[in-house]
Coordinates of C-alpha atoms in Angstrom, one line a residue:
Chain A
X6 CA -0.7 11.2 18.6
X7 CA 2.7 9.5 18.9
X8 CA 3.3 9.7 22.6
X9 CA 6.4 8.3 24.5
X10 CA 4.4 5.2 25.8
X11 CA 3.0 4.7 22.2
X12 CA 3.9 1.5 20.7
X13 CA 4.2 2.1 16.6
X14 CA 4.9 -0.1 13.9
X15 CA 6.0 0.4 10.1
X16 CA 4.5 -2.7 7.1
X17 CA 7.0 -3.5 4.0
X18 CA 5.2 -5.3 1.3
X19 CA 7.6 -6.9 -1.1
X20 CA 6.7 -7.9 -4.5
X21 CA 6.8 -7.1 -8.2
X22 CA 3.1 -8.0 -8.5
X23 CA 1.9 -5.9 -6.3
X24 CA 4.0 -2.6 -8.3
X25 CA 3.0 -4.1 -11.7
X26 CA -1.1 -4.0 -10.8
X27 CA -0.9 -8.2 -11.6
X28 CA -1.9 -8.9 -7.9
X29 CA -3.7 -6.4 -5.9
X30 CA -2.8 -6.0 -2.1
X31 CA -5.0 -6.9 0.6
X32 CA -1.7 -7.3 3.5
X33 CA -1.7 -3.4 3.9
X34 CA -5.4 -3.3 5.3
X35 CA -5.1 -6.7 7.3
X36 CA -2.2 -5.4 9.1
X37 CA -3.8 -2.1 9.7
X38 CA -6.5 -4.0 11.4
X39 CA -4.5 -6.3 13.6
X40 CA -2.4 -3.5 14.0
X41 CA -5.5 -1.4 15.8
X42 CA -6.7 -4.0 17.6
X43 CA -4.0 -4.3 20.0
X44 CA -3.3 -1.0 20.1
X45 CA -0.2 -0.3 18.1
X46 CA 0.1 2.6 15.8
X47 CA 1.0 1.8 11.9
X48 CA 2.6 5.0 10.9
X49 CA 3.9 4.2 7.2
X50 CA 3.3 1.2 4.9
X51 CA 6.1 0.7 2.0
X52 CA 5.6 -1.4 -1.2
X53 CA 9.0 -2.3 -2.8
X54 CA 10.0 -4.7 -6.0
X55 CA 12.1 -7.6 -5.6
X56 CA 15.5 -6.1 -5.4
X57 CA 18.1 -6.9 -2.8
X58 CA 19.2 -2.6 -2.5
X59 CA 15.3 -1.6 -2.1
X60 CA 14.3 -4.3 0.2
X61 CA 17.8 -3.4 2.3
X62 CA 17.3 0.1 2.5
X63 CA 13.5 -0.2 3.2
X64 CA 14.2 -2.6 6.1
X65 CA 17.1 -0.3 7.8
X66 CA 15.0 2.9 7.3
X67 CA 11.7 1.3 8.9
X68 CA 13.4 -0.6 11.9
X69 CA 15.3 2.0 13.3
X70 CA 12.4 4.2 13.4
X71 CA 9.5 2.2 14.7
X72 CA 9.1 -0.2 17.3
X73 CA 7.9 -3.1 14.6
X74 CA 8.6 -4.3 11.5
X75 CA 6.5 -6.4 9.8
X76 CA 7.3 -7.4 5.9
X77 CA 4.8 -9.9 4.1
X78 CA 6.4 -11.5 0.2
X79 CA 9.5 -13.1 -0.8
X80 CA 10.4 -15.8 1.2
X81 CA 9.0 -18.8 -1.1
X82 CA 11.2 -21.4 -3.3
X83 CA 11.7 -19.4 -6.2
X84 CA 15.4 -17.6 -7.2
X85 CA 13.1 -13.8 -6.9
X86 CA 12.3 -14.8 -3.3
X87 CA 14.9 -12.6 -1.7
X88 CA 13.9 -11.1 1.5
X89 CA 15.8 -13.5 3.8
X90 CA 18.6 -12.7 1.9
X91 CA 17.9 -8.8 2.0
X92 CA 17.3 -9.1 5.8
X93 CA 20.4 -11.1 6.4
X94 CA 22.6 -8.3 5.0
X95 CA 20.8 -5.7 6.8
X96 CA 21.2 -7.2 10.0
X97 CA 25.0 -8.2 8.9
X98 CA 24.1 -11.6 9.7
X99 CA 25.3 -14.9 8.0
X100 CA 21.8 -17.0 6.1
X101 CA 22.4 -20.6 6.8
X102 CA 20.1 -23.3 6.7
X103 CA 18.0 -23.5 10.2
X104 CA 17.5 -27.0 11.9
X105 CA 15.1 -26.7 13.4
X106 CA 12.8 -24.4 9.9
X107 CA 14.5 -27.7 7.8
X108 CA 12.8 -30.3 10.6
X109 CA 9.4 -28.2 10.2
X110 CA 9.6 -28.4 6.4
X111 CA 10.8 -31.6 6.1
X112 CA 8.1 -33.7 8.3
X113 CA 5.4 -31.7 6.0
X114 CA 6.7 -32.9 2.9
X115 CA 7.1 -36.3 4.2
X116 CA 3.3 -36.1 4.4
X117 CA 2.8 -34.7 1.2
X118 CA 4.9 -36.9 -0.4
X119 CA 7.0 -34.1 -1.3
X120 CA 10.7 -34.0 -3.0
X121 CA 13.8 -32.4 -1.0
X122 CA 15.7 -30.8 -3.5
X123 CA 17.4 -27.5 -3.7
X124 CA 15.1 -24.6 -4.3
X125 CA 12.8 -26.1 -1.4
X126 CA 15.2 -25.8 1.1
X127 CA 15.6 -22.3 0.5
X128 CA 12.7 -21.9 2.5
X129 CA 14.9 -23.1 5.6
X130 CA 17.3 -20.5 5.4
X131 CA 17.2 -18.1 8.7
X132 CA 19.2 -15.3 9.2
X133 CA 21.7 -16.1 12.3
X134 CA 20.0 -15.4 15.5
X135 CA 16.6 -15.0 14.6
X136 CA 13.5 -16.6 15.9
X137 CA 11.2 -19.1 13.6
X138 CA 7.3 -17.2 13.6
X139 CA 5.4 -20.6 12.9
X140 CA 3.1 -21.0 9.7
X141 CA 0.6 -23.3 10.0
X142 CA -1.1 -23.4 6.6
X143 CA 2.2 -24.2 4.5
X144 CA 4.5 -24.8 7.0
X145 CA 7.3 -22.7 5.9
X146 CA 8.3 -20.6 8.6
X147 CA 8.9 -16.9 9.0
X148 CA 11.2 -15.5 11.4
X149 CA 11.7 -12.5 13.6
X150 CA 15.3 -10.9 14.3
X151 CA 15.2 -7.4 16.4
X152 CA 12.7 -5.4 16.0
X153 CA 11.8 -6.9 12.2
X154 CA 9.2 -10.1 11.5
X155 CA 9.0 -11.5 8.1
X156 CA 6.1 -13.0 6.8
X157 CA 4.8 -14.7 3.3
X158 CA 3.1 -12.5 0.7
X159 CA 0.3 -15.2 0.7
X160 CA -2.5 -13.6 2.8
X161 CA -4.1 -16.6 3.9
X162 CA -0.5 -17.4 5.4
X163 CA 0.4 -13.8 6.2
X164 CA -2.7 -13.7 8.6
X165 CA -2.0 -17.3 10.5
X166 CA 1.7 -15.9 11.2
X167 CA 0.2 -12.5 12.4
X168 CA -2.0 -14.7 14.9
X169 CA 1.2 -16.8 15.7
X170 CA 3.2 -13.7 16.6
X171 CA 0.4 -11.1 18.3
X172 CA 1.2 -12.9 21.9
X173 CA 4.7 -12.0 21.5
X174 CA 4.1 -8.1 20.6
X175 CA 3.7 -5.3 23.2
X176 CA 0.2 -3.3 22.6
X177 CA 0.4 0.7 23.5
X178 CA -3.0 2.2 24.6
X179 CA -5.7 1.0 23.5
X180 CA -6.9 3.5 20.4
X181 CA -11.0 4.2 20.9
X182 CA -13.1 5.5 17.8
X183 CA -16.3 7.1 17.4
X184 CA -18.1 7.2 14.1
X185 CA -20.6 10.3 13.5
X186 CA -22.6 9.9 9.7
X187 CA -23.8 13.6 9.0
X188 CA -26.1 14.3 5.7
X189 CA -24.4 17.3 4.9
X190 CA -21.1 18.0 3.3
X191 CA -17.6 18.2 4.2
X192 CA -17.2 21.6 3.7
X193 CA -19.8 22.4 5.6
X194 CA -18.8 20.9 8.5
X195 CA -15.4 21.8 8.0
X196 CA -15.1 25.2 10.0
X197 CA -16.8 24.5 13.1
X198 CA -15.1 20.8 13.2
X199 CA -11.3 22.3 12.5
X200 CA -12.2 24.7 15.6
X201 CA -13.3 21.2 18.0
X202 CA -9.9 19.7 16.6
X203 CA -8.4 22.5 18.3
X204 CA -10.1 22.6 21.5
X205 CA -9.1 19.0 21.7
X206 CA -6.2 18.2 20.3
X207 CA -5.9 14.8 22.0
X208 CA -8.8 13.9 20.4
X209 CA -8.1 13.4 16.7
X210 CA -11.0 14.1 14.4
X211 CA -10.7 12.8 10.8
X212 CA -13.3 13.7 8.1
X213 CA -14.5 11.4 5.2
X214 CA -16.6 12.1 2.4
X215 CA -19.2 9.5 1.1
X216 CA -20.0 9.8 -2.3
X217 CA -23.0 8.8 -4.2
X218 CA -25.6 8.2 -1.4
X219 CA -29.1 7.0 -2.2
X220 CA -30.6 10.7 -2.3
X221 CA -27.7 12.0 -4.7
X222 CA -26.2 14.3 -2.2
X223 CA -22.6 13.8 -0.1
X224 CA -22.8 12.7 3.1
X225 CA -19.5 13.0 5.3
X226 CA -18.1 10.8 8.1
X227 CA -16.2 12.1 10.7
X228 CA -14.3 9.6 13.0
X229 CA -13.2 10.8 16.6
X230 CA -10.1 8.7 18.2
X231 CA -8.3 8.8 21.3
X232 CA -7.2 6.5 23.9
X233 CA -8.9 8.3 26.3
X234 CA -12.5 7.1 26.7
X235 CA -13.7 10.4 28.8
X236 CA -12.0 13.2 26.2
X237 CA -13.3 11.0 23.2
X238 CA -17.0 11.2 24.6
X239 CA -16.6 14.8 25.5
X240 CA -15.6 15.6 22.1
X241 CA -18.5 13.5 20.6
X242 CA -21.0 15.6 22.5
X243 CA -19.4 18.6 21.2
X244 CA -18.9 17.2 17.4
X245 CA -23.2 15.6 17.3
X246 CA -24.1 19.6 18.9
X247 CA -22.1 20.6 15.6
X248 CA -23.6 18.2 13.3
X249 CA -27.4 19.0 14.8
X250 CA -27.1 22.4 14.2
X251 CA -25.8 21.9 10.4
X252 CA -28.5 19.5 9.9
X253 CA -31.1 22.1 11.1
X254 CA -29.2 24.9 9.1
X255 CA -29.4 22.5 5.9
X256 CA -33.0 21.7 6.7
X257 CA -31.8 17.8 6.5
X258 CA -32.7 14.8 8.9
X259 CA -29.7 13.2 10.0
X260 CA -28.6 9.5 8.7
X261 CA -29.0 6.7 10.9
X262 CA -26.1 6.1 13.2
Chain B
X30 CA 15.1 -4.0 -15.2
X31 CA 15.5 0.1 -14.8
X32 CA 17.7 1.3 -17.8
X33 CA 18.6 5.0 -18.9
X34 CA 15.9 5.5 -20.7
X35 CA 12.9 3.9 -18.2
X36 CA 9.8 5.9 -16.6
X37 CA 9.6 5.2 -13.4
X38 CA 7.3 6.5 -10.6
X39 CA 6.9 6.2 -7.0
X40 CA 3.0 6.4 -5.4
X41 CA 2.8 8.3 -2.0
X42 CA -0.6 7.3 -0.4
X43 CA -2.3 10.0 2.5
X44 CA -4.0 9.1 5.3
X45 CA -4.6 8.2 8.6
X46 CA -8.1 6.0 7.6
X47 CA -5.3 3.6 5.7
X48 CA -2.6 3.2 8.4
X49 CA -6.2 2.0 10.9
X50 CA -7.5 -0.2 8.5
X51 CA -10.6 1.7 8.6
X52 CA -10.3 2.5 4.9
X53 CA -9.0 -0.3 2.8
X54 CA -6.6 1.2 0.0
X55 CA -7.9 0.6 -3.9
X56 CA -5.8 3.1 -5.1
X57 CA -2.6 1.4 -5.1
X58 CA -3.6 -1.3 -7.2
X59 CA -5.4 1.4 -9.8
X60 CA -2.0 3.4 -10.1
X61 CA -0.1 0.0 -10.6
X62 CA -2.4 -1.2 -13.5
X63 CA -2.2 2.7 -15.3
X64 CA 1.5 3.1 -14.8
X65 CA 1.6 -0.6 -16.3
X66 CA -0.6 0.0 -19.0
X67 CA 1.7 3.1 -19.9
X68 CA 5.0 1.7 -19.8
X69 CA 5.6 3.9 -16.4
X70 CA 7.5 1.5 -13.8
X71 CA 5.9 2.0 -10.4
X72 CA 9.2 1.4 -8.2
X73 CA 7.7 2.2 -5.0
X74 CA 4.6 3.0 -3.2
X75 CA 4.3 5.1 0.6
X76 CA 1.6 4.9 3.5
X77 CA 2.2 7.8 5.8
X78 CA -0.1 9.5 8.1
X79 CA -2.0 13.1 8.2
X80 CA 1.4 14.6 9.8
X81 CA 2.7 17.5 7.7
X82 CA 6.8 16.6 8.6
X83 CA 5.6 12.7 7.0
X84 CA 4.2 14.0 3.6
X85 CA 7.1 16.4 3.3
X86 CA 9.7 13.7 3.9
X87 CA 8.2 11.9 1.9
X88 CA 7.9 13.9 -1.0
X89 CA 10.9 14.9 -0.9
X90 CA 12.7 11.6 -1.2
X91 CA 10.0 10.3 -4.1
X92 CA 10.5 13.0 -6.0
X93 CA 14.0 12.6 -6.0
X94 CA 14.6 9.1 -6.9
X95 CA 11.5 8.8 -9.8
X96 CA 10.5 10.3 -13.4
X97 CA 7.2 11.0 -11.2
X98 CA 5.2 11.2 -8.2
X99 CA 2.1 10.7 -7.6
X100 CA -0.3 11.5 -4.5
X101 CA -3.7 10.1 -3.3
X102 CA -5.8 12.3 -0.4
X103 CA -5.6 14.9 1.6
X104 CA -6.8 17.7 -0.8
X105 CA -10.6 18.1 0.3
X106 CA -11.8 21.2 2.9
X107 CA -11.3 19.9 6.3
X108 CA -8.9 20.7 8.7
X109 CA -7.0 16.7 7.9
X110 CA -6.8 18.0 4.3
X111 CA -2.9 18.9 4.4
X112 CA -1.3 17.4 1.4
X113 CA -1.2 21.1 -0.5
X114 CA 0.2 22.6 2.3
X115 CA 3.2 19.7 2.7
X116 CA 3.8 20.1 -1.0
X117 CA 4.0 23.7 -0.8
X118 CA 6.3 23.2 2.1
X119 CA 8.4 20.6 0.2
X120 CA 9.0 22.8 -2.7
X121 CA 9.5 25.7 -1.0
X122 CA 6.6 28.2 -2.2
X123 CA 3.6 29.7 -0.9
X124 CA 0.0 28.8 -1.6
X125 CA -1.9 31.2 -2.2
X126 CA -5.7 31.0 -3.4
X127 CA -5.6 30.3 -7.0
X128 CA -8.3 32.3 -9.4
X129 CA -8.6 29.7 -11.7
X130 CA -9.4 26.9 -9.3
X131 CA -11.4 29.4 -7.1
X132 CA -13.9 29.7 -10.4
X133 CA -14.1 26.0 -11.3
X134 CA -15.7 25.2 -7.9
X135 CA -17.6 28.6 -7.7
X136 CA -19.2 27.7 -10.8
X137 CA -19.9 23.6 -9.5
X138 CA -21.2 25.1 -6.2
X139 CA -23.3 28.0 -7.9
X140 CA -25.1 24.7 -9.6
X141 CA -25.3 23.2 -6.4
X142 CA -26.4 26.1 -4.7
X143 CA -23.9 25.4 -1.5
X144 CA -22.2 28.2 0.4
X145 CA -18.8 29.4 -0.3
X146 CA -17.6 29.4 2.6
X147 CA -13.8 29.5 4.2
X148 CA -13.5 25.7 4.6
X149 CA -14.4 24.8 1.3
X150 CA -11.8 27.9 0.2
X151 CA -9.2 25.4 0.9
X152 CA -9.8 23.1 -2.1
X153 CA -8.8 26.4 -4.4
X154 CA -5.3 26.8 -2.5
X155 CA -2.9 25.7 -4.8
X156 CA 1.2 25.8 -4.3
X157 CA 2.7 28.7 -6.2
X158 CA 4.0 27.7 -9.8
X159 CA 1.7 24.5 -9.9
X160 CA -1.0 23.2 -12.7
X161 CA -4.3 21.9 -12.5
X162 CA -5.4 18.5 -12.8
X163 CA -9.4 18.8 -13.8
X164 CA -11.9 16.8 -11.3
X165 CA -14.4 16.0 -13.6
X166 CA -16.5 14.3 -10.6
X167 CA -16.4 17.2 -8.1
X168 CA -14.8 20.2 -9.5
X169 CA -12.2 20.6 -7.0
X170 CA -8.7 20.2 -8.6
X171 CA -5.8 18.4 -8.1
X172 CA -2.3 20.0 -9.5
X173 CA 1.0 19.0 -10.5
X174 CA 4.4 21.0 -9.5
X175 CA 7.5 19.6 -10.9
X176 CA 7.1 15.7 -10.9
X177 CA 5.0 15.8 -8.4
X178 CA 0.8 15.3 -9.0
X179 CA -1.5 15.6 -6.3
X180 CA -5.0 13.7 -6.3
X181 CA -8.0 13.2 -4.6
X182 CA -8.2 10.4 -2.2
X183 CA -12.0 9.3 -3.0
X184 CA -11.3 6.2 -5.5
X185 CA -13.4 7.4 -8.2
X186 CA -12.2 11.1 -8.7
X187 CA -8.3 9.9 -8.0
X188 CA -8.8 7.8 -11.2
X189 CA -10.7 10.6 -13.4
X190 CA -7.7 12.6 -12.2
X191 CA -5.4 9.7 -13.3
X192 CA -7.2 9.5 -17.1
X193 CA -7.4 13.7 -17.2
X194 CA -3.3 13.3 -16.8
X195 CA -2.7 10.8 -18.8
X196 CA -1.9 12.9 -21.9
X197 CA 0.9 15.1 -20.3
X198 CA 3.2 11.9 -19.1
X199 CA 5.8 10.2 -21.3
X200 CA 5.5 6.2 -21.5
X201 CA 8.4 4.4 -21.4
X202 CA 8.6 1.1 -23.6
X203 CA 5.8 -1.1 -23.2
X204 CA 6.3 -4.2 -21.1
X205 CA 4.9 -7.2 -22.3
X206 CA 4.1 -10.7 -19.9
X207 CA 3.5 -13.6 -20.6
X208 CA 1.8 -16.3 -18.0
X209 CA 2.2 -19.9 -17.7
X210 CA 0.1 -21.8 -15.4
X211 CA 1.4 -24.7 -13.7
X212 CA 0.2 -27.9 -12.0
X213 CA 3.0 -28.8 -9.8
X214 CA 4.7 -26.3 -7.0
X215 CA 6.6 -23.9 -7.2
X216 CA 9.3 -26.0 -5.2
X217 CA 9.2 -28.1 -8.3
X218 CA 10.0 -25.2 -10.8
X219 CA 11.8 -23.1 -8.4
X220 CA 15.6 -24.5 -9.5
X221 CA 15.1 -24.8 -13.4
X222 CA 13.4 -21.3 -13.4
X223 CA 16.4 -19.9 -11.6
X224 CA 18.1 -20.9 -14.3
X225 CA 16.8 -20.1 -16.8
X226 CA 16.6 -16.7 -14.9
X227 CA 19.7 -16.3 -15.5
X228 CA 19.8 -17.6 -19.5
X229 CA 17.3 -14.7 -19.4
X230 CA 18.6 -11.6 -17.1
X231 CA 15.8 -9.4 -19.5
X232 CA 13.3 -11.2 -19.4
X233 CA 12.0 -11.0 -15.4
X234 CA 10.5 -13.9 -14.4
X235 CA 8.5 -13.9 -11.1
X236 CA 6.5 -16.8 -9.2
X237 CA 3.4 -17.0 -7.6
X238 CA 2.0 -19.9 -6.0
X239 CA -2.1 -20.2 -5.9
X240 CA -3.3 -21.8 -3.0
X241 CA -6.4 -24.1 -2.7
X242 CA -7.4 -24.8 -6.3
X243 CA -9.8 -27.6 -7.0
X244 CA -7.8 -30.3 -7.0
X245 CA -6.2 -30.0 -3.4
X246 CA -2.5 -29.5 -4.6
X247 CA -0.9 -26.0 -5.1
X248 CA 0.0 -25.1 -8.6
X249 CA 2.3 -22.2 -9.9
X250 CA 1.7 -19.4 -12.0
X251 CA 5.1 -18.1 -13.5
X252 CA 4.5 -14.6 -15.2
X253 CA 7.8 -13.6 -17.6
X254 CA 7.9 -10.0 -18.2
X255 CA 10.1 -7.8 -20.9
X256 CA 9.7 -5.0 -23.0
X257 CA 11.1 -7.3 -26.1
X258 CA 9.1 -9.4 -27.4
X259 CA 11.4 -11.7 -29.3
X260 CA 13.3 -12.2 -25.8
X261 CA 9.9 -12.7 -24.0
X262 CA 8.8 -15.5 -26.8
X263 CA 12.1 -17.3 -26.6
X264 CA 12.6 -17.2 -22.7
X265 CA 8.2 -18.7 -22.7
X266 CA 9.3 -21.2 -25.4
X267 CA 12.1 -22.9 -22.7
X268 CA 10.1 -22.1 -19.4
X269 CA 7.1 -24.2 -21.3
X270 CA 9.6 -26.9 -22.2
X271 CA 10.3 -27.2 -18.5
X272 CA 7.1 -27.1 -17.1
X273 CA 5.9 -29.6 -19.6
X274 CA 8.5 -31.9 -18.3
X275 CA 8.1 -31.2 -14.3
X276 CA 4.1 -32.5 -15.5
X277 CA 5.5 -35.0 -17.0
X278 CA 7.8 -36.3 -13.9
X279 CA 4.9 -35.8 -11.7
X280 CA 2.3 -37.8 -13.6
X281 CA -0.2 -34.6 -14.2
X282 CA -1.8 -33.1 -17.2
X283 CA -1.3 -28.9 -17.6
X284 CA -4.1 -26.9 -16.6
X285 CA -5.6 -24.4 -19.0
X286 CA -4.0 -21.9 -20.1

C-alpha cells in the first residue's frame, strides 16, 4: 500500500528494560495510533538495548528509508542515557550543551527547588543543528534533526511531545477501515476472502481470529482499509455478501456489528 | 554485557494490526520475560508489516546476528498468513504440505467436525527441512528451521508455543538484578551512579525514573544486573551507600524496598 504520495514512518524504542521483560512497552501501540490518525504509515518498529553501535545503526538504517523517525528512551540524567550521544554520531554532528534546552531546564528547577549539577545538564545536550520538540510534563526537551525526532521513554512524556510535534509532520492519505465480526472461523472465510483481496487489491483485507468467545467457538474479524472511501465500501458489500453466505452455510446468526 | 559464551536472541514481530495500532503487541514483553528467565539475552526486537520482501529481510539479518530467532504471526489460513512462505523464501527451500502437521489438525478438526478445506490447508505447509513446534491450544503448528522458530500470533498459543520449546534451547548463565528504590531523582544519582558504573563495568546498572508517586516528587528506581552474584552484592552494597547519603543530603527517609 506504499504509494509515491504515502507518507511512512519507522519507531525505535531504546531501552534495556524493555529487552529484559522489567518494563513492558506501551510507546509501540501509542505511536501506531497517532501514527494512523494523521495518516502516516508505520512500516517497522525496532527495540534496541542501550548501546551506542545498536542505537547508531538502528537510526541510519530507519532514516534513510522512511520519511520519519521517531525514537522514545534514553535521553534522561543517567550515564546509560545515550541516544543524544548515539544520534549525534549518526548525524556526524558535534553534542554541545543547547541554550536555549539549558534556559528551559533551568527555570523548571528554579521552581522545584532543584540542584544544577552535572548529570542534570546532560539533559541539555542537543546535537548541532537540531530543533528542541518541547516537553511539557518534565520539561526536558527532545529534539528533531532531519528526518529523526527523539523522544523520552516515559509514556506520559512520550505522548505530550508527540502532541507537541504532530503540527509539524506532513500526513499522507488519510487510511479508512472497516471492521466486519463474522461467527465463523478463519478458515472458513479464508478462500472466498483471499479471492476479494485479489479483485481489489487497493483494498487491503486483513483477517483476525478471536479466541474464546462466549459460545466456545472462534469468531474472526476481518478489517478492510484503503484511503479510498468508494473502493473500501465497494469491497465491504462484497466481503458482508461473503460473510452472509458463510453464516447461512454454518447455520450461525451473525455477531453484532 | 555479550561475551563468547552468551545466548542471545532477536524477536521479529508480524503484522500489519501492530504497525496501526489496532492490535496492541503483548508478545514482546512475554518473549523478554522467558528469554530472561532462561538466561537468553533478547538483543533486539522487529515490527514489520504483512509484505513478504519485509519478513525476508528481516529474517535474514536476525538470524544472522543472534543464537536465535524467534517469530510471532502470520501462520494461520488466510491469504495475510505469509510468514511460512517468507521463511521458506529466506532459507531457500520449498514448502511443501507436511504429513505430519497435515494429521495433527485433521485429527483437531475431525473433533471439531469443521471442513478441510484449501484455506485451512495452509496451516500444514511447512518449509522443507523444518520441525514442529506443538499448538497445544489449536493444533496448528508452529516450526523451527535453523535458528529460526516461527509462532502463532494469537497471545495465548505464541506462549504455549514458547513453553512447548523451551526444552530444545540452551540458557546462557543466569542474570541476576538487584533493585534499589530511591526517593530523590534520578538527576541526584545520575553522577555517583556513573561512577560507580564504571567501578562496576559487569555489573549493568540502568535507571528509571517513576513519575507521580504519592508524595508529588519523582523518585528513582536503579536495577543492577549481572550474572555474578558476588559482583552484583558488592556493586548493591556501594550503590546503597550512595543512595543512603543523597536521602540523607536531601532530608528524606528511603521508601520501601
Amino acid at each position: 500500500m506504499t504509494t509515491p504520495d504515502s507518507v511512512t514512518a519507522g519507531l525505535l524504542v531504546i531501552g534495556d528494560e524493555i529487552l529484559s521483560g522489567r518494563t513492558k512497552d506501551v510507546n509501540i501501540g501509542a505511536t501506531a495510533d497517532f501514527c494512523t490518525d494523521l495518516g502516516i504509515d508505520l512500516k517497522e518498529v525496532r527495540v534496541v538495548s542501550d548501546e551506542t553501535d545498536d542505537i547508531v545503526d538502528a537510526i541510519n538504517a530507519l532514516r534513510a528509508r522512511y520519511t520519519y523517525v521517531f525514537t522514545t528512551g534514553g535521553i534522561g540524567p543517567t550515564h546509560d542515557d545515550i541516544t543524544a550521544d548515539a544520534v549525534a554520531r549518526a548525524f556526524g554532528v558535534a553534542l554541545p550543551i543547547n541554550a536555549q534546552a539549558r534556559a528551559m531546564l533551568e527555570a523548571r528547577w528554579k521552581e522545584t527547588s532543584t540542584v544544577v549539577n552535572e548529570a542534570r545538564l546532560r539533559m541539555a545536550r542537543i546535537p548541532e543543528g537540531a530543533d528542541l520538540i518541547v516537553n511539557s510534563v518534565s520539561a526536558a526537551p527532545g529534539f528533531r534533526i532531519g528526518n529523526v525526532h527523539v523522544m523520552a521513554g516515559v509514556p506520559i512524556i512520550m505522548r505530550a511531545m508527540l502532541e507537541a510535534l504532530a503540527p509539524t509532520l506532513k500526513g499522507g492519505k488519510k487510511v479508512l477501515s472497516v471492521t466486519i465480526k463474522t461467527a465463523v472461523g478463519e478458515g472458513t472465510v479464508g478462500g472466498p476472502l483471499g479471492l476479494l483481496q485479489q479483485e481489489f487489491p487497493d483494498v487491503k483485507m486483513g483477517s483476525y481470529p478471536q479466541m474464546g468467545n462466549a459460545l466456545g467457538r472462534p469468531t474472526t474479524e476481518l478489517v478492510l482499509r484503503s484511503s479510498d472511501p468508494v473502493r473500501l465500501e465497494e469491497a465491504a458489500v462484497k466481503v458482508r455478501a461473503m460473510v452472509d453466505e458463510a453464516h447461512r452455510n454454518a447455520g450461525v446468526t451473525a455477531p453484532e456489528q
